Structures are given as C-alpha cells and as structure tokens.
Amino acid sequence: MHTDTERCVRAVQSKDARFDGWFFTAVLTTRIYCRPSCPAVPPKVENMTFLPSAAACQQAGFRACKRCRPDTSPGSPEWNARADAVARAMRLIQDGVVDREGVPGLATRLGYSTRQVERQLRAELGAGPLALARAQRAQTARLLIETSELPMGDVAFAAGFSSIRTFNDTVREVFALSPSELRLRSEKADRNRQPRVPGTISLRLPYRAPLNPDNLFGHLAATAVPGVEEWRDGAYRRTLRLPYGTGVVALTPAPDHIGCRLALTDLRDLTIAISRCRWMLDLDADPEAVDEQLRTDPLLAPLVDKAPGRRVPRTVDAAEFAVRAVLGQQVSTAAARTHAARLVTAHGERVEDPLGGLTHLFPSPQALAELDPESLALPRSRRATLTTLVSALADGSLPLGIDSDWEAARVQLNALPGFGPWTTEVIAMRALGDPDAFLPSDLGVRRAAQGLGLPSTPAALTARAAGWRPWRAYAVQYLWATDAHPINHLPV
C-alpha cells in the first residue's frame, strides 16, 4: 500500500487509525517516522515519504516518533492473510526464528536460499531479515525498559542483543533517547499506574477497531482445558511452552486494547510470547476489510452490522490444537475438554502458578507419542487417528505452524486416517490461520445458515460462500454467533 501515495496522504491527513501498521510515514525534514494516526500536525505533502515497515524506516535513518510510538502499532494484516514466502517469513521473524536460528534457519524453514529470502523481503518490505529482527528487538527492549525494573544489562540480553553496546546504540538510534532516559520518561508519563506484580510484565496489545470480544474470549474460555487454561477475574489465562522456558499469560479485553500480563521463566521468550498471544487473538486482522466484504451478502449483513469486528480464535500451539481437534470429533465441547484434561494430567509437564489454578503445559507430541492407545477412553478408530497424528507430529513428517503452507498442510492432513473435511478445515482455520478456511458441514454453521435463509447443504452453502472469499473463516464466526452456545458469550 505504501506505493499508493495519494491514498497514504489521505490516511495521514485524516489521522486514520485503520491504516496503522499498513505503512509508515517518514518525514524528510525532521527524520522522524510516524504511524498514519499520529496526533501531531501532519507534515507538508512534499516532506512525506512512505515506507512499508518500521525496519525500513530505521534502516533509512529515521527515528521513531515519541508521540505516536509507531513501533507499537498493530502488525500489517497482510502477513496473516497470505500464505506466500514473504508472509510466512514475516510470521517466523515475529516468532523469533531469526534470533534463535539466524537467517539460514529462516531460509531452511521456508525452503529457499538465504539470498532468495533476502531479495524477496527487501523487494516488498525495504529491509532484510536481520533489519526486521533488529526492529523487533528494539521494540522488545522498549517494552522491558518501560514495564519492568530489570537492570539494563538484563534488558539487553532478554531482548536478544549480543552486547550492551549494541543495545545502547540501537535504542539511541531508534528512539533518540538512551535506555535510562526512556525509563525515566515512561515513569513520569505514567505516575498513576498500578503497582507491578513481582515477576510479571504487564503491557497493552493494540488492535484495529472494532473488536468484538464475545466469541473470541467466549470460545477460548468455553473450550478451556482444566490445568492448562482458565477464565479468572475477567481474564483468559493459560500456560505457554516457549523456546527457552515456560510462561503463564493473562489476557484481559479492554475497550481500546488487550491487557497482557506475562510471567516467564526466561525473559528471552518475551517477544515470542507476545507474538503468539497476538496470533491467538487475531489482533493484526483488518476488521474493516473483512466486514465490508461480508456485508455484500444481504443475508449475512445484519449479523455483521449487529456485532462487527469478530475475530477468529486461534491457538498458541498448532500441534496442541490438532490433537484437541481430533479429541473433539463428533463429541460435545464438555466431552472434548474431559478427554484433553486426562491427557494433560497423565502426560503434561507441571508448572507453578501462584496467582491461579494452572498446573500443566499441554503435552508435547513427543510426550504423547509414548502413550498407550489402550489407555485412551476413545473409540478404536479415533485412537488410531490420534496416535497416527501424534506420531507424524513427533517425527516432524507433519510440520504444523504459523509458517505452514496452507494447501500443502491440507493435503497431508487429509491423507491421515480419520481426517475428514471438518477436522482439516478447523485446523487450517484455528491452528494455521487461513482466513478463508470454511466448515460447510459443521452442524452449527448449517443450522445458522438454514435460520438465515442461506443454503444449508454443504455443497450449496460452499457455492454461496464464494462471495465471502477470502474471509470465509470470519463468516463462520458470524454464523456460529447466532447460537446460544457458551462459545459465543464473554464469560461473566
């Protein structure tokens, strides 16, 4: 979008927050870059240039605006709506792969050479993977500086910097303030903030309005696995398995942000934990684009107008969700939770949660690969389905994650015994993040379609849903919302 100068200028002059994260405005006279909704007086048109990423702005010598804090704007919705190499690369960079495995590791996961990855990212984002990862490290450093009392040396290494000097130089270059000045500034600006809970980091997760929390948090709470997830004191809480350790997160819906409180055993996991929570809550979506498309169907439009901004509830762990999808085949939500809870108790790793009732991590595929099928209180055919799935996940022959090629993953899932269209599509929707995944055979979808006067047979409904593309996964959320099921209501 940054190449459409006229459209970008209109967005900046109208301070349109819908475009935050889509592009950044770099001001040639001040050498500052801003988000489109920056509250400052817009610069003259001839002094504006537009860049596709914060990393591109930083690489071009611009520093972040102190008023609008463009480094904290929502991510571009493009990376969650596409399955090409650039989008998959961006999702992996946000998940910290470059910091953990380097650019060669990123390229290996994508199936390209490092040169090809560099070329594609520079062509579309104006920056290579190292610059994009550096921008993310700078944002993590700022979060730790402003939301914790950690010594600056601990902040530097937790954010992923290799040395204190690099940390200091980067913070000064990106924010035009030293780390100490950043902390002092944040303390003066937020004198009335609540006391920090020892051992936790509290921050706000931004999103593009509108956001309807009902089905988002309702779904997560209603399907919560005891010991792994819970709804407590107005927040969805769950345990996290992370590259360097474990964590517990509490996510609280608010009118203009999602409150996020993280307790991590290793602070190097902060960036990854934030990225996975944003992914789970679908916070980088563009609800205006989604709802505009769905409103073109006159029978769907009233649902959208009644409660706009529905998101697709996802997961922090694709392998975990795939296992839970199999456990939920042809049974009630309560039965699926019971089956999952038994697996957790028998095979999950214990964690400490002094603030609530979380006790375990969901078992890894490697742990589940050791289970005795006869110990599962499931029909024999579903036992075979589950053990085959777990074996494929454990040995790596079925890679499921944010970087998955959606169509290739569908082919592999459909080849497994006991996998039909419903199981494959619900995994594509909630674990892989395909915004166009569709469940025409789902009972709730068919019942809602019939009630609205839409076709209710899978084939006819699929044909009608062609007009909803590429946002059919969001249409499913609106159809499900016509039911009184607990997944559609924010817990009290």
XYZ file of N, CA and C in Angstrom, residues 219-327:
327
model
N -15.047 -18.324 23.163
C -14.609 -19.606 22.603
C -13.435 -20.172 23.409
N -12.453 -19.315 23.696
C -11.282 -19.781 24.438
C -11.655 -20.259 25.841
N -12.571 -19.527 26.494
C -12.963 -19.897 27.862
C -13.838 -21.145 27.884
N -14.772 -21.251 26.936
C -15.703 -22.383 26.934
C -15.019 -23.697 26.598
N -13.920 -23.632 25.840
C -13.215 -24.865 25.458
C -11.938 -25.071 26.274
N -11.745 -24.264 27.322
C -10.511 -24.307 28.099
C -10.275 -25.674 28.722
N -9.050 -26.155 28.608
C -8.667 -27.440 29.198
C -8.228 -27.200 30.641
N -8.877 -27.827 31.615
C -8.503 -27.624 33.019
C -7.019 -27.880 33.255
N -6.408 -26.998 34.005
C -4.984 -27.117 34.299
C -4.108 -26.367 33.324
N -4.569 -26.230 32.072
C -3.810 -25.531 31.028
C -4.386 -24.140 30.784
N -5.716 -24.016 30.867
C -6.388 -22.752 30.600
C -7.461 -22.510 31.659
N -7.798 -21.237 31.862
C -8.893 -20.905 32.761
C -9.354 -19.476 32.498
N -10.589 -19.188 32.932
C -11.104 -17.823 32.951
C -11.165 -17.404 34.414
N -10.414 -16.360 34.771
C -10.330 -15.947 36.169
C -10.257 -14.428 36.248
N -11.134 -13.835 37.060
C -11.117 -12.395 37.315
C -11.142 -11.577 36.031
N -11.995 -11.993 35.086
C -12.160 -11.237 33.855
C -11.053 -11.400 32.840
N -10.223 -12.420 33.011
C -9.104 -12.641 32.094
C -9.030 -14.099 31.677
N -8.616 -14.310 30.428
C -8.300 -15.647 29.945
C -6.836 -15.905 30.271
N -6.580 -16.989 30.968
C -5.228 -17.331 31.389
C -4.853 -18.706 30.833
N -3.581 -18.850 30.459
C -3.120 -20.167 30.020
C -1.609 -20.285 30.169
N -1.140 -21.528 30.154
C 0.289 -21.799 30.203
C 0.857 -21.795 28.787
N 2.141 -21.495 28.688
C 2.807 -21.396 27.394
C 4.083 -22.229 27.397
N 4.260 -23.028 26.338
C 5.530 -23.718 26.099
C 6.312 -22.854 25.116
N 7.489 -22.389 25.518
C 8.255 -21.435 24.734
C 9.655 -21.969 24.460
N 10.395 -21.383 23.510
C 11.697 -21.949 23.135
C 12.699 -22.050 24.269
N 12.705 -21.071 25.184
C 13.712 -21.060 26.241
C 13.171 -21.486 27.602
N 11.874 -21.567 27.758
C 11.305 -21.916 29.051
C 9.799 -22.023 28.962
N 9.123 -21.682 30.046
C 7.664 -21.743 30.091
C 7.126 -20.393 30.545
N 5.826 -20.242 30.437
C 5.213 -18.986 30.845
C 3.749 -19.161 31.171
N 3.206 -18.153 31.814
C 1.775 -18.049 32.079
C 1.341 -16.665 31.626
N 0.264 -16.593 30.863
C -0.231 -15.304 30.380
C -1.667 -15.105 30.822
N -1.997 -13.862 31.153
C -3.378 -13.458 31.430
C -3.742 -12.366 30.440
N -4.830 -12.568 29.692
C -5.259 -11.635 28.650
C -6.638 -11.102 29.002
N -6.744 -9.779 29.105
C -7.970 -9.129 29.554
C -8.493 -8.187 28.494
N -9.724 -8.369 28.005
C -10.256 -7.453 26.999
C -10.571 -6.087 27.596
N -10.189 -5.027 26.898
C -10.477 -3.651 27.293
C -11.008 -2.911 26.070
N -11.602 -1.737 26.256
C -12.226 -1.041 25.124
C -11.273 -0.704 23.977
N -9.996 -0.405 24.275
C -9.097 0.017 23.200
C -7.812 -0.795 23.125
N -7.723 -1.884 23.875
C -6.537 -2.723 23.839
C -6.852 -4.041 24.553
N -5.915 -4.962 24.482
C -5.983 -6.191 25.275
C -4.884 -6.108 26.329
N -5.291 -6.158 27.592
C -4.298 -6.182 28.658
C -3.594 -7.526 28.674
N -2.271 -7.492 28.809
C -1.473 -8.717 28.768
C -0.512 -8.718 29.947
N -0.602 -9.742 30.774
C 0.324 -9.901 31.894
C 1.032 -11.239 31.730
N 2.352 -11.179 31.632
C 3.158 -12.366 31.361
C 4.089 -12.669 32.526
N 4.154 -13.929 32.892
C 5.146 -14.418 33.842
C 5.970 -15.471 33.105
N 7.260 -15.202 32.901
C 8.118 -16.062 32.099
C 9.277 -16.584 32.930
N 9.659 -17.825 32.685
C 10.831 -18.361 33.376
C 12.118 -17.873 32.730
N 12.051 -17.405 31.466
C 13.221 -16.875 30.769
C 12.774 -15.682 29.944
N 13.299 -14.514 30.229
C 12.845 -13.292 29.562
C 13.188 -13.241 28.085
N 14.065 -14.110 27.627
C 14.337 -14.163 26.186
C 13.102 -14.580 25.395
N 12.118 -15.149 26.086
C 10.888 -15.594 25.418
C 9.851 -14.483 25.277
N 10.142 -13.264 25.738
C 9.123 -12.218 25.751
C 8.562 -11.932 24.366
N 9.439 -11.699 23.388
C 8.972 -11.376 22.038
C 8.108 -12.495 21.473
N 8.556 -13.735 21.666
C 7.811 -14.878 21.126
C 6.457 -14.994 21.816
N 6.421 -14.803 23.128
C 5.163 -14.910 23.864
C 4.166 -13.857 23.391
N 4.624 -12.629 23.204
C 3.734 -11.563 22.716
C 3.216 -11.906 21.332
N 4.106 -12.349 20.455
C 3.709 -12.694 19.089
C 2.653 -13.797 19.082
N 2.836 -14.811 19.929
C 1.878 -15.928 19.936
C 0.539 -15.523 20.535
N 0.554 -14.610 21.503
C -0.711 -14.140 22.060
C -1.457 -13.285 21.038
N -0.750 -12.444 20.315
C -1.385 -11.644 19.264
C -1.983 -12.557 18.190
N -1.238 -13.593 17.846
C -1.709 -14.545 16.837
C -2.971 -15.258 17.323
N -2.960 -15.714 18.576
C -4.100 -16.436 19.123
C -5.366 -15.578 19.100
N -5.218 -14.287 19.407
C -6.375 -13.389 19.459
C -6.646 -12.694 18.130
N -5.861 -13.003 17.104
C -6.083 -12.451 15.756
C -6.072 -10.915 15.790
N -5.114 -10.345 16.508
C -5.120 -8.901 16.740
C -4.597 -8.088 15.565
N -3.960 -8.732 14.599
C -3.465 -7.988 13.447
C -4.436 -8.005 12.277
N -5.645 -8.484 12.499
C -6.655 -8.525 11.439
C -7.094 -7.110 11.056
N -7.662 -6.999 9.871
C -8.233 -5.737 9.394
C -9.753 -5.907 9.366
N -10.452 -5.600 10.466
C -11.892 -5.877 10.527
C -12.711 -5.073 9.522
N -12.230 -3.904 9.154
C -12.965 -3.097 8.174
C -13.029 -3.826 6.834
N -11.905 -4.371 6.389
C -11.874 -5.083 5.109
C -12.713 -6.345 5.172
N -12.612 -7.076 6.288
C -13.379 -8.318 6.430
C -14.871 -8.031 6.410
N -15.305 -7.121 7.257
C -16.740 -6.853 7.395
C -17.327 -6.233 6.124
N -16.529 -5.409 5.450
C -17.018 -4.808 4.205
C -17.335 -5.881 3.168
N -16.472 -6.885 3.078
C -16.703 -7.964 2.122
C -17.918 -8.801 2.509
N -18.049 -9.140 3.793
C -19.159 -9.997 4.222
C -20.498 -9.276 4.126
N -20.482 -7.951 4.234
C -21.735 -7.192 4.120
C -22.313 -7.203 2.707
N -21.529 -7.633 1.732
C -22.057 -7.678 0.370
C -23.123 -8.756 0.210
N -23.181 -9.701 1.165
C -24.249 -10.703 1.152
C -25.401 -10.169 1.999
N -26.554 -9.910 1.395
C -27.648 -9.281 2.146
C -28.159 -10.111 3.323
N -27.966 -11.430 3.285
C -28.413 -12.267 4.403
C -27.393 -12.309 5.533
N -26.140 -12.049 5.220
C -25.095 -12.042 6.237
C -24.914 -10.645 6.843
N -25.258 -9.634 6.082
C -25.023 -8.249 6.505
C -25.638 -7.906 7.865
N -26.862 -8.328 8.180
C -27.416 -7.979 9.501
C -26.596 -8.525 10.666
N -26.009 -9.716 10.493
C -25.160 -10.274 11.555
C -23.914 -9.421 11.768
N -23.331 -8.960 10.654
C -22.130 -8.129 10.736
C -22.460 -6.786 11.372
N -23.574 -6.192 10.959
C -23.955 -4.882 11.495
C -24.291 -4.955 12.984
N -24.812 -6.083 13.412
C -25.203 -6.231 14.812
C -24.001 -6.272 15.749
N -22.927 -6.936 15.341
C -21.743 -7.082 16.209
C -20.492 -7.154 15.346
N -20.061 -6.029 14.770
C -18.907 -6.047 13.869
C -17.599 -6.323 14.610
N -16.597 -6.707 13.840
C -15.267 -6.873 14.407
C -14.987 -8.218 15.035
N -15.702 -9.257 14.619
C -15.407 -10.586 15.173
C -14.057 -11.073 14.651
N -13.319 -11.724 15.535
C -12.032 -12.303 15.183
C -12.139 -13.821 15.173
N -11.132 -14.473 14.602
C -11.065 -15.932 14.613
C -10.200 -16.358 15.798
N -10.763 -17.040 16.803
C -9.944 -17.513 17.926
C -8.983 -18.593 17.448
N -7.698 -18.366 17.664
C -6.684 -19.303 17.189
C -6.034 -20.011 18.370
N -4.769 -20.316 18.256
C -4.075 -21.099 19.277
C -2.640 -20.621 19.395
N -1.989 -20.907 20.500
C -0.568 -20.590 20.646
C 0.315 -21.746 20.215
N -0.290 -22.901 19.906
C 0.485 -24.095 19.569
C -0.321 -24.929 18.575
N 0.134 -24.960 17.328
C -0.618 -25.644 16.276
C -0.732 -27.136 16.535
N 0.338 -27.762 17.024
C 0.297 -29.206 17.302
C -0.712 -29.503 18.403
N -0.738 -28.675 19.440
C -1.720 -28.856 20.516
C -3.138 -28.800 19.964
N -3.400 -27.807 19.118
C -4.763 -27.689 18.618
C -5.137 -28.873 17.736
N -4.205 -29.371 16.937
C -4.510 -30.526 16.083
C -4.937 -31.719 16.931
N -4.227 -31.951 18.037
C -4.594 -33.047 18.946
C -5.989 -32.807 19.511
N -6.251 -31.589 19.937
C -7.551 -31.276 20.527
C -8.673 -31.361 19.495
N -8.379 -31.061 18.236
C -9.397 -31.184 17.189
C -9.820 -32.632 17.008
N -8.859 -33.548 17.074
C -9.190 -34.974 16.963
C -9.998 -35.427 18.178
N -9.608 -34.968 19.365
C -10.363 -35.334 20.570
C -11.797 -34.804 20.513
